[in-house]
Amino acid sequence: MIKYLIVILISSLVSLNITGGYSGDPGEVYAIKLNQDEDVSSHLIIEKDGIRFAIVALPYNKQGGFIKFYDKNIFINNKDFGESRITIKNTSMVNLSPEDSIRASKESKIIRDALQTFSTQYKSNLNFSNPVEGIISSRYGKKRFINESPRSPHLALDIAAPEGTKVIAPEEGKVILVGDFFYSGNYLILDHGYGLLSSYSHLSKINVSMNQLIEKGEKIGEVGSTGRVTGPHLHWSVYLDNTRINPESIIKDNFLESIL
Ligand SMILES: [Zn+2]
């Protein structure tokens, strides 16, 4: 028994020591207090009472490991997000024809390229609004099975709402991609600056155009069921430095205050 307690004590000391105090859940963001001299111009920096904080995304796929931010190591906790099993009856949306497969891979490159965008026109304070009134139908992080076969985890938030429900911009930004895509249907990406972006899938209608500047709260489209879906919903993704973070976290009241 005593031996067991000593092992626990030592292992907790070791884990404290190796994490150096920095740790967080996958899909969340971590605010790292910066020294005056650190040049972090390529990151989202938020200032409070004269102190600068770098906002760092904690990737889902680094659970149980560390990410490095300058001289700091941040440990990503392991977290069980549960799973979701869906059935898609239209098998041509699951087992793609050669044409669809070529189309889907071309589109995924276009999307990946757009998500590399880094601009400085806007700077978010990370207090996003909810983009649509509805019911959460699938949360961030769920392990996904389509027709019983395992797929990539669901790193977005699904909000179910009737077709035609208004979707608004949760934060100001610029439209950097808009179009009709195989998986995402009518789809658009907003750039909120400093590596923070958000995307909106399966829309029945898009109300904005390429390069348009959008205010927070402005209507950008309507909920639909275009692309690969089981019913009308908004599939909403939020990216920071190309890492998909949990959209549900940043719509919480006083989110920014809670992490500083
Ligand atoms: Zn989804």
PDB file of C-alpha atoms in Angstrom, residues 33-201:
ATOM      1  CA  LYS A  33       1.804  34.933 -20.844  1.00  0.00           C
ATOM      2  CA  LEU A  34       4.599  36.476 -22.867  1.00  0.00           C
ATOM      3  CA  ASN A  35       7.793  38.196 -21.862  1.00  0.00           C
ATOM      4  CA  GLN A  36       8.217  41.734 -23.154  1.00  0.00           C
ATOM      5  CA  ASP A  37      10.841  40.780 -25.703  1.00  0.00           C
ATOM      6  CA  GLU A  38       9.239  37.795 -27.457  1.00  0.00           C
ATOM      7  CA  ASP A  39       8.460  38.477 -31.108  1.00  0.00           C
ATOM      8  CA  VAL A  40       5.218  36.677 -31.771  1.00  0.00           C
ATOM      9  CA  SER A  41       3.876  38.684 -34.723  1.00  0.00           C
ATOM     10  CA  SER A  42       2.723  35.500 -36.458  1.00  0.00           C
ATOM     11  CA  HIS A  43       0.312  34.565 -33.635  1.00  0.00           C
ATOM     12  CA  LEU A  44      -2.961  35.762 -32.196  1.00  0.00           C
ATOM     13  CA  ILE A  45      -1.924  37.951 -29.258  1.00  0.00           C
ATOM     14  CA  ILE A  46      -4.362  39.438 -26.792  1.00  0.00           C
ATOM     15  CA  GLU A  47      -3.413  42.132 -24.325  1.00  0.00           C
ATOM     16  CA  LYS A  48      -4.903  42.587 -20.876  1.00  0.00           C
ATOM     17  CA  ASP A  49      -3.750  45.173 -18.322  1.00  0.00           C
ATOM     18  CA  GLY A  50      -0.521  45.651 -20.258  1.00  0.00           C
ATOM     19  CA  ILE A  51       0.255  41.914 -20.267  1.00  0.00           C
ATOM     20  CA  ARG A  52       0.437  40.093 -23.596  1.00  0.00           C
ATOM     21  CA  PHE A  53      -0.904  36.582 -24.033  1.00  0.00           C
ATOM     22  CA  ALA A  54      -0.339  34.321 -27.030  1.00  0.00           C
ATOM     23  CA  ILE A  55      -3.384  32.219 -27.836  1.00  0.00           C
ATOM     24  CA  VAL A  56      -2.234  28.705 -28.673  1.00  0.00           C
ATOM     25  CA  ALA A  57      -4.474  25.951 -30.061  1.00  0.00           C
ATOM     26  CA  LEU A  58      -4.212  22.504 -28.453  1.00  0.00           C
ATOM     27  CA  PRO A  59      -4.567  19.921 -31.240  1.00  0.00           C
ATOM     28  CA  TYR A  60      -6.913  16.952 -30.897  1.00  0.00           C
ATOM     29  CA  ASN A  61      -4.360  14.616 -32.460  1.00  0.00           C
ATOM     30  CA  LYS A  62      -1.641  15.425 -29.908  1.00  0.00           C
ATOM     31  CA  GLN A  63      -3.463  13.959 -26.900  1.00  0.00           C
ATOM     32  CA  GLY A  64      -1.083  12.538 -24.311  1.00  0.00           C
ATOM     33  CA  GLY A  65       1.809  14.520 -25.803  1.00  0.00           C
ATOM     34  CA  PHE A  66       3.354  17.973 -25.825  1.00  0.00           C
ATOM     35  CA  ILE A  67       3.329  20.878 -28.204  1.00  0.00           C
ATOM     36  CA  LYS A  68       6.090  23.438 -28.107  1.00  0.00           C
ATOM     37  CA  PHE A  69       5.534  27.173 -28.094  1.00  0.00           C
ATOM     38  CA  TYR A  70       8.910  28.945 -28.128  1.00  0.00           C
ATOM     39  CA  ASP A  71      10.608  27.691 -24.941  1.00  0.00           C
ATOM     40  CA  LYS A  72       7.385  26.407 -23.363  1.00  0.00           C
ATOM     41  CA  ASN A  73       5.955  22.901 -23.525  1.00  0.00           C
ATOM     42  CA  ILE A  74       2.232  22.422 -23.211  1.00  0.00           C
ATOM     43  CA  PHE A  75       0.853  19.002 -22.338  1.00  0.00           C
ATOM     44  CA  ILE A  76      -2.387  17.946 -24.055  1.00  0.00           C
ATOM     45  CA  ASN A  77      -4.591  15.877 -21.764  1.00  0.00           C
ATOM     46  CA  ASN A  78      -6.276  12.703 -22.919  1.00  0.00           C
ATOM     47  CA  LYS A  79     -10.007  13.167 -23.193  1.00  0.00           C
ATOM     48  CA  ASP A  80     -12.875  10.842 -24.037  1.00  0.00           C
ATOM     49  CA  PHE A  81     -15.288  12.701 -26.303  1.00  0.00           C
ATOM     50  CA  GLY A  82     -17.544   9.730 -26.979  1.00  0.00           C
ATOM     51  CA  GLU A  83     -18.561   8.494 -30.378  1.00  0.00           C
ATOM     52  CA  SER A  84     -21.192   9.038 -33.015  1.00  0.00           C
ATOM     53  CA  ARG A  85     -22.519   6.486 -35.482  1.00  0.00           C
ATOM     54  CA  ILE A  86     -24.346   7.611 -38.560  1.00  0.00           C
ATOM     55  CA  THR A  87     -25.898   5.789 -41.465  1.00  0.00           C
ATOM     56  CA  ILE A  88     -25.727   7.251 -44.939  1.00  0.00           C
ATOM     57  CA  LYS A  89     -28.098   5.416 -47.267  1.00  0.00           C
ATOM     58  CA  ASN A  90     -26.802   7.051 -50.428  1.00  0.00           C
ATOM     59  CA  THR A  91     -23.744   4.796 -50.808  1.00  0.00           C
ATOM     60  CA  SER A  92     -22.379   6.927 -53.700  1.00  0.00           C
ATOM     61  CA  MET A  93     -21.620   9.544 -51.004  1.00  0.00           C
ATOM     62  CA  VAL A  94     -19.612   6.979 -49.015  1.00  0.00           C
ATOM     63  CA  ASN A  95     -17.931   4.834 -51.683  1.00  0.00           C
ATOM     64  CA  LEU A  96     -17.010   7.500 -54.208  1.00  0.00           C
ATOM     65  CA  SER A  97     -17.001   7.027 -57.982  1.00  0.00           C
ATOM     66  CA  PRO A  98     -13.653   7.871 -59.659  1.00  0.00           C
ATOM     67  CA  GLU A  99     -15.067  11.236 -60.826  1.00  0.00           C
ATOM     68  CA  ASP A 100     -16.366  12.164 -57.387  1.00  0.00           C
ATOM     69  CA  SER A 101     -13.149  11.031 -55.809  1.00  0.00           C
ATOM     70  CA  ILE A 102     -11.109  13.314 -58.120  1.00  0.00           C
ATOM     71  CA  ARG A 103     -13.516  16.163 -57.410  1.00  0.00           C
ATOM     72  CA  ALA A 104     -13.358  15.640 -53.626  1.00  0.00           C
ATOM     73  CA  SER A 105      -9.580  15.548 -53.523  1.00  0.00           C
ATOM     74  CA  LYS A 106      -9.270  18.699 -55.699  1.00  0.00           C
ATOM     75  CA  GLU A 107     -11.682  20.458 -53.388  1.00  0.00           C
ATOM     76  CA  SER A 108      -9.906  19.360 -50.258  1.00  0.00           C
ATOM     77  CA  LYS A 109      -6.711  20.956 -51.611  1.00  0.00           C
ATOM     78  CA  ILE A 110      -8.580  24.224 -52.320  1.00  0.00           C
ATOM     79  CA  ILE A 111      -9.930  24.180 -48.763  1.00  0.00           C
ATOM     80  CA  ARG A 112      -6.550  23.296 -47.233  1.00  0.00           C
ATOM     81  CA  ASP A 113      -4.903  26.154 -49.144  1.00  0.00           C
ATOM     82  CA  ALA A 114      -7.559  28.642 -48.037  1.00  0.00           C
ATOM     83  CA  LEU A 115      -7.063  27.553 -44.422  1.00  0.00           C
ATOM     84  CA  GLN A 116      -3.375  28.605 -44.645  1.00  0.00           C
ATOM     85  CA  THR A 117      -4.516  32.236 -44.806  1.00  0.00           C
ATOM     86  CA  PHE A 118      -2.859  34.532 -42.333  1.00  0.00           C
ATOM     87  CA  SER A 119      -4.005  38.162 -42.408  1.00  0.00           C
ATOM     88  CA  THR A 120      -3.873  41.068 -40.006  1.00  0.00           C
ATOM     89  CA  GLN A 121      -6.883  43.124 -41.093  1.00  0.00           C
ATOM     90  CA  TYR A 122      -8.983  41.837 -38.210  1.00  0.00           C
ATOM     91  CA  LYS A 123      -8.146  40.708 -34.716  1.00  0.00           C
ATOM     92  CA  SER A 124     -10.690  38.758 -32.702  1.00  0.00           C
ATOM     93  CA  ASN A 125     -11.138  38.942 -28.946  1.00  0.00           C
ATOM     94  CA  LEU A 126     -12.418  35.330 -29.052  1.00  0.00           C
ATOM     95  CA  ASN A 127     -15.879  36.154 -27.814  1.00  0.00           C
ATOM     96  CA  PHE A 128     -17.847  34.594 -30.658  1.00  0.00           C
ATOM     97  CA  SER A 129     -21.637  34.635 -30.969  1.00  0.00           C
ATOM     98  CA  ASN A 130     -23.638  31.529 -31.722  1.00  0.00           C
ATOM     99  CA  PRO A 131     -23.960  31.422 -35.545  1.00  0.00           C
ATOM    100  CA  VAL A 132     -27.381  29.757 -35.572  1.00  0.00           C
ATOM    101  CA  GLU A 133     -30.319  29.061 -33.275  1.00  0.00           C
ATOM    102  CA  GLY A 134     -30.799  25.304 -33.125  1.00  0.00           C
ATOM    103  CA  ILE A 135     -30.043  22.086 -31.307  1.00  0.00           C
ATOM    104  CA  ILE A 136     -26.527  20.702 -31.001  1.00  0.00           C
ATOM    105  CA  SER A 137     -26.651  17.388 -32.822  1.00  0.00           C
ATOM    106  CA  SER A 138     -22.979  16.426 -32.729  1.00  0.00           C
ATOM    107  CA  ARG A 139     -20.273  17.862 -30.530  1.00  0.00           C
ATOM    108  CA  TYR A 140     -16.588  18.408 -31.188  1.00  0.00           C
ATOM    109  CA  GLY A 141     -14.252  15.433 -30.801  1.00  0.00           C
ATOM    110  CA  LYS A 142     -16.600  12.497 -31.270  1.00  0.00           C
ATOM    111  CA  LYS A 143     -15.103   9.411 -32.872  1.00  0.00           C
ATOM    112  CA  ARG A 144     -17.135   8.846 -35.998  1.00  0.00           C
ATOM    113  CA  PHE A 145     -18.414   5.765 -37.724  1.00  0.00           C
ATOM    114  CA  ILE A 146     -20.186   6.012 -41.050  1.00  0.00           C
ATOM    115  CA  ASN A 147     -22.155   2.871 -41.910  1.00  0.00           C
ATOM    116  CA  GLU A 148     -20.133   1.102 -39.169  1.00  0.00           C
ATOM    117  CA  SER A 149     -16.723   1.933 -40.603  1.00  0.00           C
ATOM    118  CA  PRO A 150     -14.409   4.228 -38.593  1.00  0.00           C
ATOM    119  CA  ARG A 151     -13.723   7.721 -39.983  1.00  0.00           C
ATOM    120  CA  SER A 152     -11.800  10.786 -38.849  1.00  0.00           C
ATOM    121  CA  PRO A 153     -13.094  12.318 -35.615  1.00  0.00           C
ATOM    122  CA  HIS A 154     -15.720  15.041 -35.832  1.00  0.00           C
ATOM    123  CA  LEU A 155     -13.718  18.197 -35.117  1.00  0.00           C
ATOM    124  CA  ALA A 156     -16.592  20.607 -35.583  1.00  0.00           C
ATOM    125  CA  LEU A 157     -19.925  21.476 -34.020  1.00  0.00           C
ATOM    126  CA  ASP A 158     -23.180  20.370 -35.665  1.00  0.00           C
ATOM    127  CA  ILE A 159     -26.209  22.499 -34.982  1.00  0.00           C
ATOM    128  CA  ALA A 160     -29.478  21.106 -36.323  1.00  0.00           C
ATOM    129  CA  ALA A 161     -32.111  23.617 -37.401  1.00  0.00           C
ATOM    130  CA  PRO A 162     -34.882  23.719 -40.000  1.00  0.00           C
ATOM    131  CA  GLU A 163     -33.860  24.396 -43.594  1.00  0.00           C
ATOM    132  CA  GLY A 164     -33.753  28.155 -44.181  1.00  0.00           C
ATOM    133  CA  THR A 165     -32.800  29.127 -40.611  1.00  0.00           C
ATOM    134  CA  LYS A 166     -30.587  32.202 -40.664  1.00  0.00           C
ATOM    135  CA  VAL A 167     -26.830  31.729 -40.139  1.00  0.00           C
ATOM    136  CA  ILE A 168     -24.922  34.774 -38.916  1.00  0.00           C
ATOM    137  CA  ALA A 169     -21.244  35.606 -38.699  1.00  0.00           C
ATOM    138  CA  PRO A 170     -20.198  34.938 -35.086  1.00  0.00           C
ATOM    139  CA  GLU A 171     -17.355  37.429 -35.463  1.00  0.00           C
ATOM    140  CA  GLU A 172     -16.282  40.024 -38.021  1.00  0.00           C
ATOM    141  CA  GLY A 173     -14.168  38.772 -40.887  1.00  0.00           C
ATOM    142  CA  LYS A 174     -13.589  38.438 -44.608  1.00  0.00           C
ATOM    143  CA  VAL A 175     -15.019  35.798 -46.962  1.00  0.00           C
ATOM    144  CA  ILE A 176     -12.001  33.946 -48.339  1.00  0.00           C
ATOM    145  CA  LEU A 177     -13.699  30.935 -49.938  1.00  0.00           C
ATOM    146  CA  VAL A 178     -17.214  30.325 -51.159  1.00  0.00           C
ATOM    147  CA  GLY A 179     -18.599  27.589 -53.384  1.00  0.00           C
ATOM    148  CA  ASP A 180     -20.410  24.294 -53.850  1.00  0.00           C
ATOM    149  CA  PHE A 181     -18.318  21.359 -52.603  1.00  0.00           C
ATOM    150  CA  PHE A 182     -18.838  17.599 -52.755  1.00  0.00           C
ATOM    151  CA  TYR A 183     -18.777  16.886 -49.006  1.00  0.00           C
ATOM    152  CA  SER A 184     -19.534  20.327 -47.587  1.00  0.00           C
ATOM    153  CA  GLY A 185     -22.238  21.394 -50.044  1.00  0.00           C
ATOM    154  CA  ASN A 186     -22.684  25.167 -50.144  1.00  0.00           C
ATOM    155  CA  TYR A 187     -19.736  26.227 -48.102  1.00  0.00           C
ATOM    156  CA  LEU A 188     -17.833  29.308 -47.052  1.00  0.00           C
ATOM    157  CA  ILE A 189     -14.826  30.276 -44.975  1.00  0.00           C
ATOM    158  CA  LEU A 190     -14.448  33.479 -42.962  1.00  0.00           C
ATOM    159  CA  ASP A 191     -11.030  34.831 -42.050  1.00  0.00           C
ATOM    160  CA  HIS A 192     -11.033  36.570 -38.649  1.00  0.00           C
ATOM    161  CA  GLY A 193      -7.344  37.424 -38.748  1.00  0.00           C
ATOM    162  CA  TYR A 194      -4.145  36.175 -37.115  1.00  0.00           C
ATOM    163  CA  GLY A 195      -4.736  32.561 -38.103  1.00  0.00           C
ATOM    164  CA  LEU A 196      -8.297  32.407 -36.770  1.00  0.00           C
ATOM    165  CA  LEU A 197     -10.829  31.182 -39.360  1.00  0.00           C
ATOM    166  CA  SER A 198     -14.269  29.593 -39.373  1.00  0.00           C
ATOM    167  CA  SER A 199     -16.212  27.559 -41.928  1.00  0.00           C
ATOM    168  CA  TYR A 200     -19.885  26.860 -42.607  1.00  0.00           C
ATOM    169  CA  SER A 201     -21.090  23.731 -44.438  1.00  0.00           C
TER     170      SER A 201
END
